[in-house]
Short mmCIF file of C-alpha atoms and ligand atoms in Angstrom, two decimals:
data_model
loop_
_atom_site.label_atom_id
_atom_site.label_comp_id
_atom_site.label_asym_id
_atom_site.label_seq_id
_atom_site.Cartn_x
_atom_site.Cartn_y
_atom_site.Cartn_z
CA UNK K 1 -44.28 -7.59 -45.40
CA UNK K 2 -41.42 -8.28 -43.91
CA UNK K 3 -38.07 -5.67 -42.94
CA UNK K 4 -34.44 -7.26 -41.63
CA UNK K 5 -32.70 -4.27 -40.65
CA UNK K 6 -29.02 -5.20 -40.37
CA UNK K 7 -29.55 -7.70 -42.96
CA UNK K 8 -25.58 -7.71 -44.51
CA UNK K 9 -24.55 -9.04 -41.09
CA UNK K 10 -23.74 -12.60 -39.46
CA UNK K 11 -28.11 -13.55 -38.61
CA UNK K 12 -29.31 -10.76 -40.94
CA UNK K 13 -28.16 -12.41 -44.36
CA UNK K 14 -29.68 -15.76 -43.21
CA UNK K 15 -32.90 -14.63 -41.83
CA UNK K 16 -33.12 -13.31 -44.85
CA UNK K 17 -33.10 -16.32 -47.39
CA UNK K 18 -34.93 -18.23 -44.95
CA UNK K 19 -37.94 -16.02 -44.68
CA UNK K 20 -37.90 -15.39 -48.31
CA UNK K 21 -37.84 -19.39 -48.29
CA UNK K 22 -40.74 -19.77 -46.28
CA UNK K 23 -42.68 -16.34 -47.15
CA UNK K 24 -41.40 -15.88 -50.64
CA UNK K 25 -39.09 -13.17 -52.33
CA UNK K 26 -40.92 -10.38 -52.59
CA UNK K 27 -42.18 -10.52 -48.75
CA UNK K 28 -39.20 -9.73 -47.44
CA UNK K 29 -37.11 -6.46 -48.10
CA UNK K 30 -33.34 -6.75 -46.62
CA UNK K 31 -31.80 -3.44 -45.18
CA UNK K 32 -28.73 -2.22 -44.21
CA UNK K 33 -26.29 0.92 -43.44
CA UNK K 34 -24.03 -0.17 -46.64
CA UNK K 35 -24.07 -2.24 -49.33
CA UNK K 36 -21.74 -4.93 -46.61
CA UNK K 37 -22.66 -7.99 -48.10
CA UNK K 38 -23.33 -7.80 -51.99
CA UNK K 39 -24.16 -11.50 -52.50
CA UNK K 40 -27.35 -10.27 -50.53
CA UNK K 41 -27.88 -7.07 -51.71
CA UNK K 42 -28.53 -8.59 -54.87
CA UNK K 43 -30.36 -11.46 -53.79
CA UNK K 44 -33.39 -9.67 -53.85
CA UNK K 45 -35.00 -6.41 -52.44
CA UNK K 46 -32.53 -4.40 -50.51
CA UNK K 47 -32.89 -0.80 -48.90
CA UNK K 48 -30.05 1.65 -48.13
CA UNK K 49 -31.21 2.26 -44.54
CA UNK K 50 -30.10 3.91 -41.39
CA UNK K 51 -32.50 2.66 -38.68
CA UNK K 52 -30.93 4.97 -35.91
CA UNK K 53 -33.05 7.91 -38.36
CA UNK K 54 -36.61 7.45 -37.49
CA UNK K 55 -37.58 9.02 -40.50
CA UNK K 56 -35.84 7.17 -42.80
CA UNK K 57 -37.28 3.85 -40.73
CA UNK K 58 -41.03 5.51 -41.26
CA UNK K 59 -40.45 6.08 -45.02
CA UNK K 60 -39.23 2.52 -45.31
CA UNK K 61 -42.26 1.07 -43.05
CA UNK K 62 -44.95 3.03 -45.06
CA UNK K 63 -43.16 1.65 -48.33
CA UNK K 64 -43.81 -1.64 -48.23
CA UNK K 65 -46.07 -1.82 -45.73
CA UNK K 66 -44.12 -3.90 -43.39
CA UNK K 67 -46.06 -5.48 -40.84
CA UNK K 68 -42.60 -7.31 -38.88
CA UNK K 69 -39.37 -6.06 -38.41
CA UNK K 70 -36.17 -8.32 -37.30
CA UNK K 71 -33.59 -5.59 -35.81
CA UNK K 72 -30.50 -7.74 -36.76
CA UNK K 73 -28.43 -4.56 -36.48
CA UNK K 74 -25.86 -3.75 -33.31
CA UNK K 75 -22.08 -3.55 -32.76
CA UNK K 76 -21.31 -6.36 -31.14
CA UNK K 77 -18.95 -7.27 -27.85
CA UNK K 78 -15.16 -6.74 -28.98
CA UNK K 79 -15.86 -4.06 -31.42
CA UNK K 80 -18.58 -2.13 -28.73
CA UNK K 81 -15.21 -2.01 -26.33
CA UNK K 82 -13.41 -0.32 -29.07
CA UNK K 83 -16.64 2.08 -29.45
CA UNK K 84 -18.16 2.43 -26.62
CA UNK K 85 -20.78 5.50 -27.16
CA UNK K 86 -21.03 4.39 -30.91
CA UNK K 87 -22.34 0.80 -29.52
CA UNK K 88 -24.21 2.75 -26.86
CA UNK K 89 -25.82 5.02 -29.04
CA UNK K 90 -26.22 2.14 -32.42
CA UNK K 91 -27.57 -0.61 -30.43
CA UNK K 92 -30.05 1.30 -28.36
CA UNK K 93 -31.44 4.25 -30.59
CA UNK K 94 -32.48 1.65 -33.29
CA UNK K 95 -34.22 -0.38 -30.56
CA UNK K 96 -36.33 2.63 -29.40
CA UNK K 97 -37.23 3.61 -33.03
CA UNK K 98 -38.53 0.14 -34.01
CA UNK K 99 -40.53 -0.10 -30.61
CA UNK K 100 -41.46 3.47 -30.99
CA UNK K 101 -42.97 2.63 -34.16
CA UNK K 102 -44.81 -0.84 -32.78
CA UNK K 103 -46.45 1.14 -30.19
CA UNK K 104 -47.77 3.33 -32.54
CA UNK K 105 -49.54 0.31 -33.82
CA UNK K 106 -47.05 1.18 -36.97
CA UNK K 107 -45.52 -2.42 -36.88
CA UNK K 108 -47.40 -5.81 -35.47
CA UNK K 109 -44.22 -7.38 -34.75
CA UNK K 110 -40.96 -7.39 -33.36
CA UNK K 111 -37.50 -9.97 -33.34
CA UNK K 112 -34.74 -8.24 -31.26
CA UNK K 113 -31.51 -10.19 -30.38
CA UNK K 114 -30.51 -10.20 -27.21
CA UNK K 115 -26.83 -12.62 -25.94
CA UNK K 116 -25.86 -14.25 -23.49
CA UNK K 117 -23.45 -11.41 -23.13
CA UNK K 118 -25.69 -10.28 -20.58
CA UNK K 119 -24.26 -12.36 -18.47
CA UNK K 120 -21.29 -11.35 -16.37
CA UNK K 121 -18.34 -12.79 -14.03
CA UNK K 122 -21.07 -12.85 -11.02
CA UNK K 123 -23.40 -15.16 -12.96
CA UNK K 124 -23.55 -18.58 -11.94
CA UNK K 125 -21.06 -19.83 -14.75
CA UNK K 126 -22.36 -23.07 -15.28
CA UNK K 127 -26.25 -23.54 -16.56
CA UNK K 128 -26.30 -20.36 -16.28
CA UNK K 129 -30.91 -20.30 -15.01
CA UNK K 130 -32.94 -17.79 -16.94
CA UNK K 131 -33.51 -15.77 -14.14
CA UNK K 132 -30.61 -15.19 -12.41
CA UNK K 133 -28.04 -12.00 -11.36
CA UNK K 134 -26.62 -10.20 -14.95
CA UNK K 135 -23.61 -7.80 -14.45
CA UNK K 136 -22.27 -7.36 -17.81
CA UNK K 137 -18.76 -5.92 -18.49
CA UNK K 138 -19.22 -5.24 -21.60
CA UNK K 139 -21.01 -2.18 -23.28
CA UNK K 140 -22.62 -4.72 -25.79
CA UNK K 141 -23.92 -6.63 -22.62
CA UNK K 142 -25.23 -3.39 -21.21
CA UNK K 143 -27.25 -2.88 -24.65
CA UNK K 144 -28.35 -5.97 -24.35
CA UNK K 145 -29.50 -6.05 -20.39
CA UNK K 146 -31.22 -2.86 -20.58
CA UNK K 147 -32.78 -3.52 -24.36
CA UNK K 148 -34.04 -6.52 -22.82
CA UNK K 149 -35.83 -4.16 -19.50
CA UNK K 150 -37.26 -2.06 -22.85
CA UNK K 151 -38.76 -4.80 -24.89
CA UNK K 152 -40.59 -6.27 -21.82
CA UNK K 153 -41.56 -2.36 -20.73
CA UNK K 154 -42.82 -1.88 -23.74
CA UNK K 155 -45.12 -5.32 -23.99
CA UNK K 156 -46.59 -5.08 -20.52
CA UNK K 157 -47.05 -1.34 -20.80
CA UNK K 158 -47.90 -0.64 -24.60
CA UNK K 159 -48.93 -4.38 -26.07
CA UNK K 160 -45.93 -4.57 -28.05
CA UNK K 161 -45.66 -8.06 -29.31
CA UNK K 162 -41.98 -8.33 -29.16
CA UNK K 163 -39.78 -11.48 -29.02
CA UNK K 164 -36.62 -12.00 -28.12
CA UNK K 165 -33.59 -14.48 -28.00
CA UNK K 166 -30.16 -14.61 -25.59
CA UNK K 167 -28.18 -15.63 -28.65
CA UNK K 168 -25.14 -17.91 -27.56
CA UNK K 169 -21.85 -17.57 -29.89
CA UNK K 170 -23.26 -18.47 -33.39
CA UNK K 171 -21.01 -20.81 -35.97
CA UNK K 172 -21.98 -19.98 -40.01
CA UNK K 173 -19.98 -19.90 -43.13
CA UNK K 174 -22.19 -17.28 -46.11
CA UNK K 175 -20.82 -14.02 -44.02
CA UNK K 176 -16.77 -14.00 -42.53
CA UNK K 177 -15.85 -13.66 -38.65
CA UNK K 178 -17.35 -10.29 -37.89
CA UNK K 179 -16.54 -8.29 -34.69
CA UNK K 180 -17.58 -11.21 -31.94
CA UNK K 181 -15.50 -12.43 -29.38
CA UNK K 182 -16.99 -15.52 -30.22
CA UNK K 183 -15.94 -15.30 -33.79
CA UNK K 184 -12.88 -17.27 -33.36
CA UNK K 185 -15.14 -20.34 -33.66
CA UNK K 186 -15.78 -19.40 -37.07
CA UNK K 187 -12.05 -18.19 -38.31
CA UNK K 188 -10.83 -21.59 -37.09
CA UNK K 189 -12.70 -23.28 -40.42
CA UNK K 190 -11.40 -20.36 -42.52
CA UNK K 191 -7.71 -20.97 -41.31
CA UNK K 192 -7.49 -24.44 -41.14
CA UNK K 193 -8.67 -24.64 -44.83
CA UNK K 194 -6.56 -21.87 -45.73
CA UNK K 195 -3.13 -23.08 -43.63
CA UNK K 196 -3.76 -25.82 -41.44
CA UNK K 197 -3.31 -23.95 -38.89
CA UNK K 198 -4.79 -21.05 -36.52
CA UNK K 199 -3.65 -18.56 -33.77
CA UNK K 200 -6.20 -18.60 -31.10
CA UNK K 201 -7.25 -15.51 -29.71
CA UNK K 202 -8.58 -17.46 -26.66
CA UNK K 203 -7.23 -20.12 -24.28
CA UNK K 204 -7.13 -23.79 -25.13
CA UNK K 205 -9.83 -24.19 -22.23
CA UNK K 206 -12.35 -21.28 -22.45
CA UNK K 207 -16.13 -23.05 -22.71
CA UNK K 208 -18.73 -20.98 -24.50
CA UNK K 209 -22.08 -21.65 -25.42
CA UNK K 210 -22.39 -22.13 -28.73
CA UNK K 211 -24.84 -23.03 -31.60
CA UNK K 212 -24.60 -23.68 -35.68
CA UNK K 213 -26.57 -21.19 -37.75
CA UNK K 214 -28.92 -23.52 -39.05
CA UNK K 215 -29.96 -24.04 -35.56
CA UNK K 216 -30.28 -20.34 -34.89
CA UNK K 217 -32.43 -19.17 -37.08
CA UNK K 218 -34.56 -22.37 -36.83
CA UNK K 219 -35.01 -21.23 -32.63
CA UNK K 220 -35.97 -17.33 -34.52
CA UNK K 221 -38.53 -18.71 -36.59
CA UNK K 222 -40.52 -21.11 -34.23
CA UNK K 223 -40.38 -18.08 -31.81
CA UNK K 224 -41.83 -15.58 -33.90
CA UNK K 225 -44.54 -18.10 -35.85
CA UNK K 226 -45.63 -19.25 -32.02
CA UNK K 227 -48.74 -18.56 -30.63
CA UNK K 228 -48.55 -14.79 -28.82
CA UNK K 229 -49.85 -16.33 -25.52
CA UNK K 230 -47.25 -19.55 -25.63
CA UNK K 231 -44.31 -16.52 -25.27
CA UNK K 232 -44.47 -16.24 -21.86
CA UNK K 233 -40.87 -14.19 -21.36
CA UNK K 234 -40.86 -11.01 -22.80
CA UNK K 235 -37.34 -9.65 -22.32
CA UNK K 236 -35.55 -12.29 -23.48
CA UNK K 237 -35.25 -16.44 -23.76
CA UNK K 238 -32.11 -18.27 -22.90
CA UNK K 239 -31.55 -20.46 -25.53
CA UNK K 240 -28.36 -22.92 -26.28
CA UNK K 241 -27.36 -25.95 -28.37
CA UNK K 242 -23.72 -26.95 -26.81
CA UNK K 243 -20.74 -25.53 -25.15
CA UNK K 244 -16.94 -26.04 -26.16
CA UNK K 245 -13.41 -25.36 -25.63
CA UNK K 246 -10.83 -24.18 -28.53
CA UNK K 247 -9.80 -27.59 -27.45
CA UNK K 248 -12.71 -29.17 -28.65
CA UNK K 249 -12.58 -27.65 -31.70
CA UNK K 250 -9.11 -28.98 -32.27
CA UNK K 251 -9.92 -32.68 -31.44
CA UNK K 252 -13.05 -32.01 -33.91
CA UNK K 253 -11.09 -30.57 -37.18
CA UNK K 254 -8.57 -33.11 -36.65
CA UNK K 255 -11.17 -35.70 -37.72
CA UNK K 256 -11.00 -34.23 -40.98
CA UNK K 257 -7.49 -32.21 -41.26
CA UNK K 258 -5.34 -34.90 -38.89
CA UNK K 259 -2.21 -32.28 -39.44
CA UNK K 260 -4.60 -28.86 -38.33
CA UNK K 261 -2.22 -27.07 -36.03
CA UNK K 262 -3.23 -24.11 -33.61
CA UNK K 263 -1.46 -21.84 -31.38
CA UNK K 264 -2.92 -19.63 -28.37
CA UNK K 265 -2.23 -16.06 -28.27
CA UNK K 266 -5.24 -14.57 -26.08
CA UNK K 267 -5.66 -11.19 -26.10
CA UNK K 268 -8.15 -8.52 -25.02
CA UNK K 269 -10.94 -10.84 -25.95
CA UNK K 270 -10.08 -13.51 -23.53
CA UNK K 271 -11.49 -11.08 -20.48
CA UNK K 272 -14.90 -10.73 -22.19
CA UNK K 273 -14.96 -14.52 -22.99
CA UNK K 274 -13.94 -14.92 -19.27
CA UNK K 275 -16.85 -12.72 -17.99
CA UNK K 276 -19.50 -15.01 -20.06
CA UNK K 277 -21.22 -18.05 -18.66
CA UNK K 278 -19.79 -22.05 -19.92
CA UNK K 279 -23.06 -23.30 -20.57
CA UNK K 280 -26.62 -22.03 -20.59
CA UNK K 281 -29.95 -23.30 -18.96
CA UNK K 282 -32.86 -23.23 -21.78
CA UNK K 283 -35.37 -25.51 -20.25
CA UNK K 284 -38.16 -22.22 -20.36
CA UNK K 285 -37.31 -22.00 -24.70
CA UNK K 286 -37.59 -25.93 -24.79
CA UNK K 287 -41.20 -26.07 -22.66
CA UNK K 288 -42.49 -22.65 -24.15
CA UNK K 289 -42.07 -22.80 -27.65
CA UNK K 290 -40.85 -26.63 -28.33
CA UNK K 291 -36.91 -25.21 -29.29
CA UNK K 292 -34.95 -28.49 -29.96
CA UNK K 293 -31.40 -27.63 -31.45
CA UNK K 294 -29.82 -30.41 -34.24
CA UNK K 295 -26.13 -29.34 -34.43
CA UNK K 296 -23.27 -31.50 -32.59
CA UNK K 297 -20.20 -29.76 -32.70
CA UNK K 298 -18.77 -32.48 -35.20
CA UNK K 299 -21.91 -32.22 -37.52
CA UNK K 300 -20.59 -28.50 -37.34
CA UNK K 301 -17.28 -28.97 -38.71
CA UNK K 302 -18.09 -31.69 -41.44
CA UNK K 303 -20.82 -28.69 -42.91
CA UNK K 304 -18.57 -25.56 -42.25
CA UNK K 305 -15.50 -27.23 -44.03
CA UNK K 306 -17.47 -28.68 -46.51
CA UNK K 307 -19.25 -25.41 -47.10
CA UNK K 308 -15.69 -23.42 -47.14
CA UNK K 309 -14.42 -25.63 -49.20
CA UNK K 310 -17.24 -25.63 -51.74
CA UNK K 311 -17.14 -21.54 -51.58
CA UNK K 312 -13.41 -21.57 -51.88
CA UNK K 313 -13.60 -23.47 -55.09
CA UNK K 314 -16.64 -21.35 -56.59
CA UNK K 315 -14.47 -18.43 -56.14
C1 LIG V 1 -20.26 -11.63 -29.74
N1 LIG V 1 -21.19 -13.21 -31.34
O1 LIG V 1 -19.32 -12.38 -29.61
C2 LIG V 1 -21.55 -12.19 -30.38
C3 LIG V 1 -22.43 -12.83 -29.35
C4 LIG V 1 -22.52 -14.28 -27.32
C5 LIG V 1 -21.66 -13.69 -28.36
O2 LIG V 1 -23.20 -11.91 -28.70
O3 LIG V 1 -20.23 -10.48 -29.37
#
């Protein structure tokens, strides 16, 4: 059996229907600190759980018997800066109880997320390599440097078969903008189907890597269904689809809004979008484990409008 801890969130909620798609309902049980997202708490088995309590984690594991866990749960990069310890202490103390549990030969599996926000301003800013110098300026990015020393730690010293992915900003419509500094990529589409028009909390020419959902959780599946010896990186695996500017996003929409309108007001997000690399190197991903991503940025807007739109009128 399956467990997504942190599965109201952003990756969570789609992880979830997707391996309940491919494994079937009852294989996967969806977890989270709150009831966050009740279109997927009722979608199918769901678990009140607080993974940074180990025994709350054991009680779920012995359950259902779950054999894989996806830790889907962290603060992420502007809301860690708000709360720093709290991200500190979330992001890492869940990590250590699900590889805790793995060594114990508890759980055969492991998906953590790592970002590129382990990147930082003295990273090579432009395909960015997957080995190269990380100084992160964010406490997210720390989480995410040092959970990435951890997972490989705890493969080469315990046999832990953990797997993980530098996540680049990720574009979805089921769940809103959540607490990203990428996130304005997604409250563009809510805006400019709500008022044809949005104030950018980044400027007109910041590149980030970027990738649609779709293409995501594709790149999370093919990594955890490869082969065990085929993973040859066990901290972490750049991985990236395309890089854009607010710009680009403009010039995009307008091909289906013509009168979409934006502003730019950047604000305490623009220095952690700043310290982040334009574009990614994932040539080790693409030779290791076949990753491919689909999603042009246009193909992006046409299915997040439509999506919105679709949603919008349901509601
Ligand atoms: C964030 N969406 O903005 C996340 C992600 C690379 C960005 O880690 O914090």
């Amino acid at each position: 059996k399956i467990l997504i801890i942190g599965a109201c969130g952003q990756i969570g909620s789609e992880l979830t229907y997707k391996l309940r798609d491919i494994h079937g309902k009852d294989a996967v049980i969806a977890s989270d600190i709150n009831y966050g997202n009740l279109e997927l708490v009722n979608s199918g088995l769901f678990e009140i759980l607080d993974a940074q309590d180990t025994t709350s984690l054991k009680v779920c594991i012995e359950k259902y018997s779950i054999n894989t866990v996806y830790l889907m749960a962290a603060m992420l990069s502007a809301t860690g800066e708000k709360f720093p310890m709290k991200a500190w202490d979330l992001n890492m103390s869940t990590l250590f109880n699900v590889l805790d549990l793995a060594k114990n030969g508890q759980i055969k599996k492991v998906f953590w997320p790592s970002s590129i926000a382990v990147f930082g301003p003295t990273t090579p800013k432009t395909n960015t390599p997957q080995y190269t110098i990380m100084e992160p300026t964010t406490v997210y990015g720390i989480t995410k440097q040092v959970g990435e020393r951890w997972c490989e730690y705890y493969h080469n010293k315990y046999g832990v078969d953990v797997r993980s992915i530098r996540y680049p900003g990720i574009i979805s419509w089921k769940t809103p903008p959540g607490g990203g500094t990428t996130d304005y990529a997604v409250d563009i589409y809510h805006q400019a189907l709500a008022q044809n028009a949005y104030e950018c909390f980044l400027s007109e020419n910041t590149a980030l890597p970027m990738m649609y959902m779709d293409d995501a959780i594709n790149a999370t599946v093919q990594i955890m269904e490869a082969p065990a010896e085929a993973i040859k990186i066990r901290s972490s695996y750049n991985l990236a689809a395309i890089s854009f500017t607010p710009k680009d996003m403009v010039a995009s929409i307008k091909k289906e809004l013509p009168d979409f309108s934006i502003s730019y007001k950047p604000d305490f997000r623009q220095a952690i979008a700043d310290s982040w690399p334009s574009s990614i190197n994932d040539s080790e991903a693409r030779k290791d484990w076949n990753w491919e991503h689909r999603f042009s940025l246009d193909a992006i807007t046409q299915s997040m409008l439509t999506n919105l739109a679709e949603k919008a009128n349901q509601e």
